[in-house]
Every structure is written in structure tokens, then in C-alpha cells.
Short mmCIF file of C-alpha atoms in Angstrom, two decimals:
data_model
loop_
_atom_site.label_atom_id
_atom_site.label_comp_id
_atom_site.label_asym_id
_atom_site.label_seq_id
_atom_site.Cartn_x
_atom_site.Cartn_y
_atom_site.Cartn_z
CA MET A 1 0.00 0.00 0.00
CA ALA A 2 1.28 3.47 -0.90
CA SER A 3 2.37 5.72 1.95
CA LEU A 4 0.57 8.95 2.83
CA LYS A 5 3.39 10.95 1.28
CA ASP A 6 3.14 8.99 -1.99
CA LEU A 7 -0.63 9.51 -2.11
CA LYS A 8 -0.24 13.22 -1.41
CA ASN A 9 2.34 13.57 -4.18
CA ARG A 10 0.13 11.68 -6.62
CA ILE A 11 -2.90 13.85 -5.81
CA ALA A 12 -0.79 16.98 -6.43
CA SER A 13 0.46 15.50 -9.72
CA VAL A 14 -3.06 14.67 -10.95
CA LYS A 15 -4.28 18.16 -9.98
CA ALA A 16 -1.47 19.71 -12.03
CA THR A 17 -2.42 17.51 -14.99
CA GLN A 18 -6.07 18.51 -14.56
CA LYS A 19 -5.12 22.18 -14.79
CA ILE A 20 -3.24 21.51 -18.03
CA THR A 21 -6.10 19.57 -19.64
CA LYS A 22 -8.60 22.24 -18.57
CA ALA A 23 -6.41 24.97 -20.10
CA MET A 24 -6.04 22.95 -23.35
CA GLN A 25 -9.80 22.49 -23.49
CA MET A 26 -10.36 26.24 -23.21
CA VAL A 27 -7.72 26.99 -25.86
CA ALA A 28 -9.28 24.41 -28.21
CA ALA A 29 -12.73 25.94 -27.64
CA ALA A 30 -11.39 29.38 -28.59
CA LYS A 31 -9.66 28.04 -31.72
CA LEU A 32 -12.65 25.92 -32.70
CA ARG A 33 -14.91 28.90 -33.41
CA ARG A 34 -12.47 30.42 -35.88
CA ALA A 35 -11.62 27.07 -37.49
CA GLN A 36 -15.31 26.17 -37.83
CA GLU A 37 -16.12 29.52 -39.44
CA ALA A 38 -13.26 29.06 -41.94
CA ALA A 39 -14.37 25.52 -42.81
CA GLU A 40 -18.01 26.50 -43.27
CA ALA A 41 -17.02 29.55 -45.34
CA SER A 42 -15.02 27.35 -47.75
CA ARG A 43 -17.84 24.88 -48.41
CA PRO A 44 -20.06 27.02 -50.72
CA TYR A 45 -17.12 27.90 -52.98
CA ALA A 46 -15.93 24.30 -53.25
CA GLU A 47 -19.48 23.02 -53.83
CA ARG A 48 -20.24 25.66 -56.44
CA MET A 49 -17.01 24.96 -58.28
CA GLY A 50 -17.91 21.28 -58.28
CA THR A 51 -21.33 22.12 -59.74
CA VAL A 52 -19.83 24.27 -62.51
CA LEU A 53 -17.23 21.65 -63.36
CA GLY A 54 -19.88 18.92 -63.29
CA ASN A 55 -22.01 20.82 -65.81
CA LEU A 56 -18.99 21.42 -68.05
CA ALA A 57 -17.72 17.86 -67.72
CA ALA A 58 -21.11 16.42 -68.70
CA GLY A 59 -20.57 17.70 -72.22
CA PHE A 60 -17.24 15.90 -72.55
CA GLU A 61 -18.37 12.40 -71.59
CA GLY A 62 -17.11 9.89 -74.15
CA ARG A 63 -15.15 12.49 -76.10
CA ASP A 64 -11.52 11.93 -77.04
CA ASP A 65 -10.57 15.58 -76.42
CA ALA A 66 -11.70 15.54 -72.77
CA PRO A 67 -9.06 16.93 -70.32
CA LYS A 68 -6.75 14.30 -68.87
CA LEU A 69 -7.58 15.30 -65.28
CA MET A 70 -11.18 14.35 -66.01
CA THR A 71 -10.59 11.08 -67.83
CA GLY A 72 -7.40 9.97 -66.08
CA THR A 73 -4.68 7.91 -67.71
CA GLY A 74 -7.08 5.19 -68.79
CA LYS A 75 -5.51 2.77 -66.28
CA ASP A 76 -6.28 1.83 -62.69
CA GLN A 77 -3.02 0.29 -61.54
CA ILE A 78 -1.14 2.91 -59.47
CA HIS A 79 -3.05 4.68 -56.69
CA LEU A 80 -1.87 7.76 -54.81
CA LEU A 81 -3.32 8.24 -51.32
CA LEU A 82 -3.18 11.83 -50.07
CA VAL A 83 -3.59 11.50 -46.28
CA CYS A 84 -4.28 14.79 -44.45
CA THR A 85 -4.04 14.79 -40.66
CA ALA A 86 -3.05 17.18 -37.87
CA GLU A 87 0.43 18.26 -36.83
CA ARG A 88 -0.22 17.60 -33.14
CA GLY A 89 -1.84 14.92 -31.02
CA LEU A 90 -3.92 14.98 -27.81
CA CYS A 91 -7.11 15.07 -29.86
CA GLY A 92 -8.62 11.66 -29.21
CA GLY A 93 -9.00 9.33 -32.15
CA PHE A 94 -9.03 12.10 -34.79
CA ASN A 95 -5.68 11.29 -36.42
CA SER A 96 -5.91 7.53 -35.98
CA SER A 97 -9.37 7.36 -37.60
CA ILE A 98 -8.11 9.04 -40.80
CA ALA A 99 -4.99 6.84 -40.85
CA LYS A 100 -7.14 3.75 -40.28
CA LEU A 101 -9.39 4.61 -43.24
CA ALA A 102 -6.35 5.18 -45.47
CA ARG A 103 -4.71 1.94 -44.27
CA GLU A 104 -7.85 -0.09 -44.96
CA HIS A 105 -8.13 1.43 -48.45
CA ALA A 106 -4.46 0.71 -49.16
CA ASN A 107 -4.74 -2.90 -47.97
CA LYS A 108 -7.82 -3.40 -50.13
CA LEU A 109 -6.02 -2.05 -53.20
CA MET A 110 -2.91 -4.16 -52.59
CA ALA A 111 -5.09 -7.25 -52.15
CA GLU A 112 -6.39 -6.55 -55.67
CA GLY A 113 -2.82 -6.35 -56.98
CA LYS A 114 -2.68 -2.56 -57.25
CA THR A 115 0.37 -0.40 -56.53
CA VAL A 116 -0.03 2.08 -53.67
CA ARG A 117 1.87 5.31 -53.07
CA ILE A 118 1.22 7.64 -50.16
CA VAL A 119 1.73 11.36 -49.58
CA THR A 120 1.10 12.52 -46.00
CA VAL A 121 0.15 16.08 -45.07
CA GLY A 122 0.61 16.47 -41.33
CA LYS A 123 3.12 14.91 -38.95
CA LYS A 124 0.66 12.63 -37.17
CA GLY A 125 -0.45 10.97 -40.39
CA TYR A 126 3.09 9.89 -41.16
CA ASP A 127 3.65 8.78 -37.55
CA ALA A 128 0.54 6.60 -37.71
CA LEU A 129 1.41 5.00 -41.05
CA LYS A 130 5.20 4.72 -40.98
CA ARG A 131 5.34 1.42 -39.08
CA ASP A 132 3.36 -0.74 -41.55
CA MET A 133 3.04 1.61 -44.55
CA GLY A 134 6.32 3.54 -44.36
CA GLN A 135 7.76 1.91 -47.48
CA TYR A 136 4.88 3.29 -49.57
CA VAL A 137 5.27 6.92 -48.42
CA ILE A 138 6.91 8.91 -51.22
CA GLU A 139 6.50 12.38 -49.68
CA LYS A 140 5.70 13.79 -46.25
CA ILE A 141 4.60 17.40 -45.87
CA GLU A 142 4.42 19.24 -42.55
CA LEU A 143 2.61 22.52 -41.93
CA ARG A 144 3.67 22.83 -38.30
CA GLY A 145 5.26 26.27 -38.65
CA LEU A 146 2.11 27.90 -40.05
CA LYS A 147 -0.12 29.69 -37.54
CA LYS A 148 -2.89 30.13 -40.10
CA ILE A 149 -3.40 27.97 -43.18
CA ASN A 150 -3.83 29.97 -46.37
CA PHE A 151 -4.75 28.84 -49.87
CA SER A 152 -1.21 29.52 -51.07
CA ASP A 153 0.14 27.04 -48.51
CA THR A 154 -2.09 24.21 -49.67
CA LYS A 155 -1.66 25.08 -53.35
CA ALA A 156 1.88 23.71 -53.06
CA VAL A 157 0.35 20.34 -52.14
CA GLY A 158 -1.92 20.54 -55.18
CA ASP A 159 1.04 21.44 -57.39
CA LEU A 160 2.89 18.35 -56.11
CA VAL A 161 -0.09 16.12 -56.94
CA LEU A 162 -0.33 17.61 -60.44
CA LYS A 163 3.43 17.21 -60.94
CA LEU A 164 3.27 13.53 -59.99
CA PHE A 165 0.26 13.03 -62.29
CA ASN A 166 1.94 14.74 -65.24
CA GLU A 167 4.98 12.50 -64.68
CA GLU A 168 2.58 9.52 -64.81
CA GLN A 169 3.56 8.33 -61.33
CA PHE A 170 -0.04 7.40 -60.50
CA ASP A 171 -3.39 6.76 -62.20
CA VAL A 172 -5.88 7.50 -59.41
CA CYS A 173 -5.57 9.98 -56.51
CA THR A 174 -7.74 9.76 -53.39
CA LEU A 175 -7.86 12.39 -50.65
CA PHE A 176 -8.36 11.38 -46.99
CA TYR A 177 -9.49 13.83 -44.31
CA ALA A 178 -12.11 14.29 -41.56
CA GLN A 179 -15.27 16.22 -42.35
CA PHE A 180 -16.36 18.41 -39.45
CA GLN A 181 -19.90 17.82 -38.18
CA SER A 182 -19.80 18.91 -34.54
CA VAL A 183 -17.57 18.89 -31.47
CA ILE A 184 -18.30 15.21 -30.93
CA SER A 185 -18.59 14.11 -34.56
CA GLN A 186 -15.83 14.19 -37.17
CA ILE A 187 -16.35 11.84 -40.11
CA PRO A 188 -13.28 10.26 -41.80
CA THR A 189 -13.82 10.81 -45.52
CA ALA A 190 -12.24 9.55 -48.74
CA LYS A 191 -12.69 11.66 -51.88
CA GLN A 192 -11.34 10.84 -55.33
CA LEU A 193 -9.51 13.81 -56.87
CA ILE A 194 -8.10 12.31 -60.07
CA PRO A 195 -9.84 11.35 -62.32
CA ALA A 196 -12.24 14.08 -61.24
CA VAL A 197 -15.61 12.83 -59.99
CA PHE A 198 -18.61 15.17 -59.95
CA GLU A 199 -22.12 14.50 -58.71
CA ALA A 200 -24.46 14.37 -61.61
CA LYS A 201 -27.21 16.98 -61.48
CA GLU A 202 -30.61 15.52 -62.24
CA GLU A 203 -32.42 17.08 -65.14
CA GLY A 204 -34.96 19.65 -64.03
CA ASN A 205 -33.35 20.29 -60.65
CA ALA A 206 -32.72 23.90 -59.75
CA ASP A 207 -29.32 25.39 -59.08
CA ALA A 208 -28.33 26.73 -55.69
CA ASP A 209 -29.86 30.09 -56.60
CA GLY A 210 -33.21 28.44 -57.34
CA SER A 211 -33.06 28.73 -61.14
CA ASP A 212 -32.84 26.24 -64.00
CA ALA A 213 -30.81 28.63 -66.13
CA LEU A 214 -28.60 27.37 -68.93
CA TYR A 215 -25.18 28.97 -69.17
CA GLU A 216 -23.04 29.80 -72.17
CA TYR A 217 -19.36 29.84 -71.33
CA GLU A 218 -16.77 32.20 -72.74
CA PRO A 219 -14.07 31.29 -73.75
CA ASP A 220 -14.40 27.74 -75.00
CA GLU A 221 -15.53 25.13 -72.45
CA HIS A 222 -12.39 23.08 -73.04
CA VAL A 223 -10.21 26.07 -72.15
CA ILE A 224 -12.22 26.69 -68.99
CA LEU A 225 -11.87 23.06 -67.91
CA GLU A 226 -8.13 23.09 -68.54
CA ASP A 227 -7.87 26.06 -66.15
CA LEU A 228 -10.44 25.08 -63.51
CA LEU A 229 -9.62 21.38 -63.11
CA PRO A 230 -6.09 22.00 -61.73
CA ARG A 231 -7.45 24.80 -59.54
CA ASN A 232 -10.17 22.48 -58.28
CA ILE A 233 -7.50 20.08 -57.00
CA ALA A 234 -5.99 22.85 -54.84
CA VAL A 235 -9.46 24.02 -53.72
CA GLN A 236 -10.49 20.54 -52.61
CA ILE A 237 -7.23 20.06 -50.69
CA TYR A 238 -7.58 23.49 -49.07
CA SER A 239 -11.18 22.74 -48.08
CA ALA A 240 -10.13 19.35 -46.66
CA ILE A 241 -7.37 20.90 -44.55
CA LEU A 242 -9.80 23.53 -43.21
CA GLU A 243 -12.25 20.74 -42.35
CA ASN A 244 -9.37 18.94 -40.62
CA ALA A 245 -8.46 22.05 -38.63
CA ALA A 246 -12.01 22.39 -37.29
CA SER A 247 -12.26 18.65 -36.64
CA GLU A 248 -8.94 18.65 -34.80
CA GLN A 249 -9.99 21.41 -32.41
CA GLY A 250 -13.40 19.81 -31.85
CA ALA A 251 -11.81 16.43 -31.12
CA ARG A 252 -9.21 18.02 -28.83
CA MET A 253 -11.87 19.96 -26.95
CA SER A 254 -13.87 16.77 -26.40
CA ALA A 255 -10.78 14.72 -25.46
CA MET A 256 -9.49 17.32 -22.98
CA ASP A 257 -12.95 17.62 -21.43
CA ASN A 258 -13.00 13.85 -20.87
CA ALA A 259 -9.45 13.96 -19.50
CA THR A 260 -10.39 16.75 -17.07
CA ARG A 261 -13.39 14.77 -15.84
CA ASN A 262 -11.32 11.61 -15.44
CA ALA A 263 -8.68 13.54 -13.51
CA GLY A 264 -11.39 14.85 -11.18
CA GLU A 265 -12.67 11.33 -10.55
CA MET A 266 -9.14 10.09 -9.89
CA ILE A 267 -8.49 12.95 -7.45
CA ASN A 268 -11.69 12.06 -5.55
CA LYS A 269 -10.69 8.40 -5.32
CA LEU A 270 -7.13 9.21 -4.24
CA THR A 271 -8.39 11.73 -1.68
CA THR A 272 -10.77 9.13 -0.22
CA THR A 273 -7.94 6.59 -0.02
CA TYR A 274 -5.65 9.18 1.56
CA ASN A 275 -8.25 10.16 4.19
CA ARG A 276 -9.02 6.54 5.06
CA GLN A 277 -5.37 5.64 5.38
CA ARG A 278 -4.67 8.77 7.44
CA GLN A 279 -7.64 8.00 9.71
CA ALA A 280 -6.42 4.44 10.19
CA GLN A 281 -2.95 5.70 11.05
CA ILE A 282 -4.34 8.19 13.58
CA THR A 283 -6.51 5.47 15.13
CA THR A 284 -3.52 3.15 15.43
CA GLU A 285 -1.45 5.87 17.11
CA LEU A 286 -4.26 6.63 19.58
CA ILE A 287 -4.59 2.95 20.48
CA GLU A 288 -0.83 2.75 21.07
CA ILE A 289 -0.93 5.87 23.29
CA ILE A 290 -3.88 4.58 25.32
CA ALA A 291 -2.33 1.14 25.66
CA GLY A 292 0.91 2.73 26.87
CA ALA A 293 -0.93 4.90 29.39
CA GLU A 294 -2.81 1.92 30.76
CA ALA A 295 0.40 -0.04 31.10
CA LEU A 296 1.80 2.69 33.36
#
């Protein structure tokens, strides 16, 4: 059984840890609001760009002059997995859930005889995958030094993906990230970037502005696609990283709240044990004193 001094030291240690987790929870709560606003602000632009590209791409189905980013290389052998995670831990299962989804997808592809290559964005993604998937990682990108993620920062990731595609180092690219829903819900998501996949708009459905208008594009639709498809890659990556940022803070806030509660429960249990042991020690000392007095 631990001594009173050991119990007292442990209680002090847990209280210090509780203060740290409480402070981290408050910091995450403050960062979450800004990160959530940024993620939600990026969604309409990304969705609208997808709608425009989907309408344009519909006219190129089956055509030989369709942009390569839309049709792909014509093969399905080499797959690039772009795994986006956080730079830091202490956020529950946020990073591990994204890595798990990517690992399962990679194992499924390799079981089918496909070749897998991985690019990680975020330190924790590489840390989670390096043990069993390290040999497939061709590039690891860290954004640790950036206080605020801007589009120009993530465009470099998009440029790398396009460079690898133009060098024919992969046929299909899939993006992995966590879509923010709420503080307690972040959904690991896989989205195919190349060849580009757009949700087909049903005939007769209205656009986001409530109209069924038909658009004429200037300049030529092919020229527009050649410009927008590469930009869409960077936009989707930027949107995914913003979703990750909000998900990370939400997961950290929830994890630190649980840690603070657990520390409180542990302090109560240790305090009860300390008081009982101290009471037993006092009782023993009183018995010894009384026994000694009676002996005299």
C-alpha cells in the first residue's frame, strides 16, 4: 500500500495535470470557433465549383478531347493516397481514424494487386502510417510552422499532386481527411480527386440560386476546364485541410474535457484513499498511546 506521502504527491500530480487539460480544453474551444467559421465559409465555394465543373464535364463524356484530369490515364493500376491529418496529437481518435481509413483502403487495393503510393500532409499521419506503410510513403509534408493555413500554402500540395500526375507516377488519386460535423462528430472521408468525380445533377433540378438557367461559357468550355480542373484540386485540398483544422480542435476539446473529468474522478478516489489511510494511522497511534498509558 502506498504511503501517505506517496498519495499526497500523486494527488498533487493529478491536480497539475487537470489544470493543463482544462487549459487545453479552453484553448481548443477558442480556436474551434475560428476554425469552424473558416471551414463553413469554404464549403459554398468548393461546392459551387464542383457544380460548374460537373455541368462542363457532362458535355465531354465519351469524347476523345476531354481533359486528362477528367478522364485519367485510362488505367487503374497505381493509386496515390493523399492523407491529411493534424500536426499535433492529444485530440482523441481524430488522427488515428483518418490513418485507419487510409490503411484499410491501401490494404484493399494491394489485395487486388494494385500499386499504392502515399503522400502525407501532417506529422501525425506519417507517424501513424510509418510502421506498416512507411515503405509506400513517397513524400511527407508538414505545416507545423504555419499559424494560419492559407490557400497559397495548400496550393503547393496541389502542385505536387499535379506534378506527380503529369509525370505519370499514379493513375488515381484519393484524398483522406475528416469532415467536421460537430464537437463530438468528425467523419473520416475519402474523396477521389483524379480522375475528377462530380455529382451528376438531375435534369430539371434547380441550381443553388433556385433557377434552371442554362449557361453559355466564354471562352471555350475546353479552355475553362483546362484552367479550372487543376485549380479544383488545390481548392479541394484546401477545403479538406480547413475541415481537418475544425475537426482537430473539436476532437481536442472533447478529449481534454474527458481527460479533465477523469482527472477529477481520480483525485476524488485518491483523496478518499488518503483520508481513510490517514484516519487508520491516527486510530492506530491513539490505540498505542492509550495502551501505553494503561500499562503505566
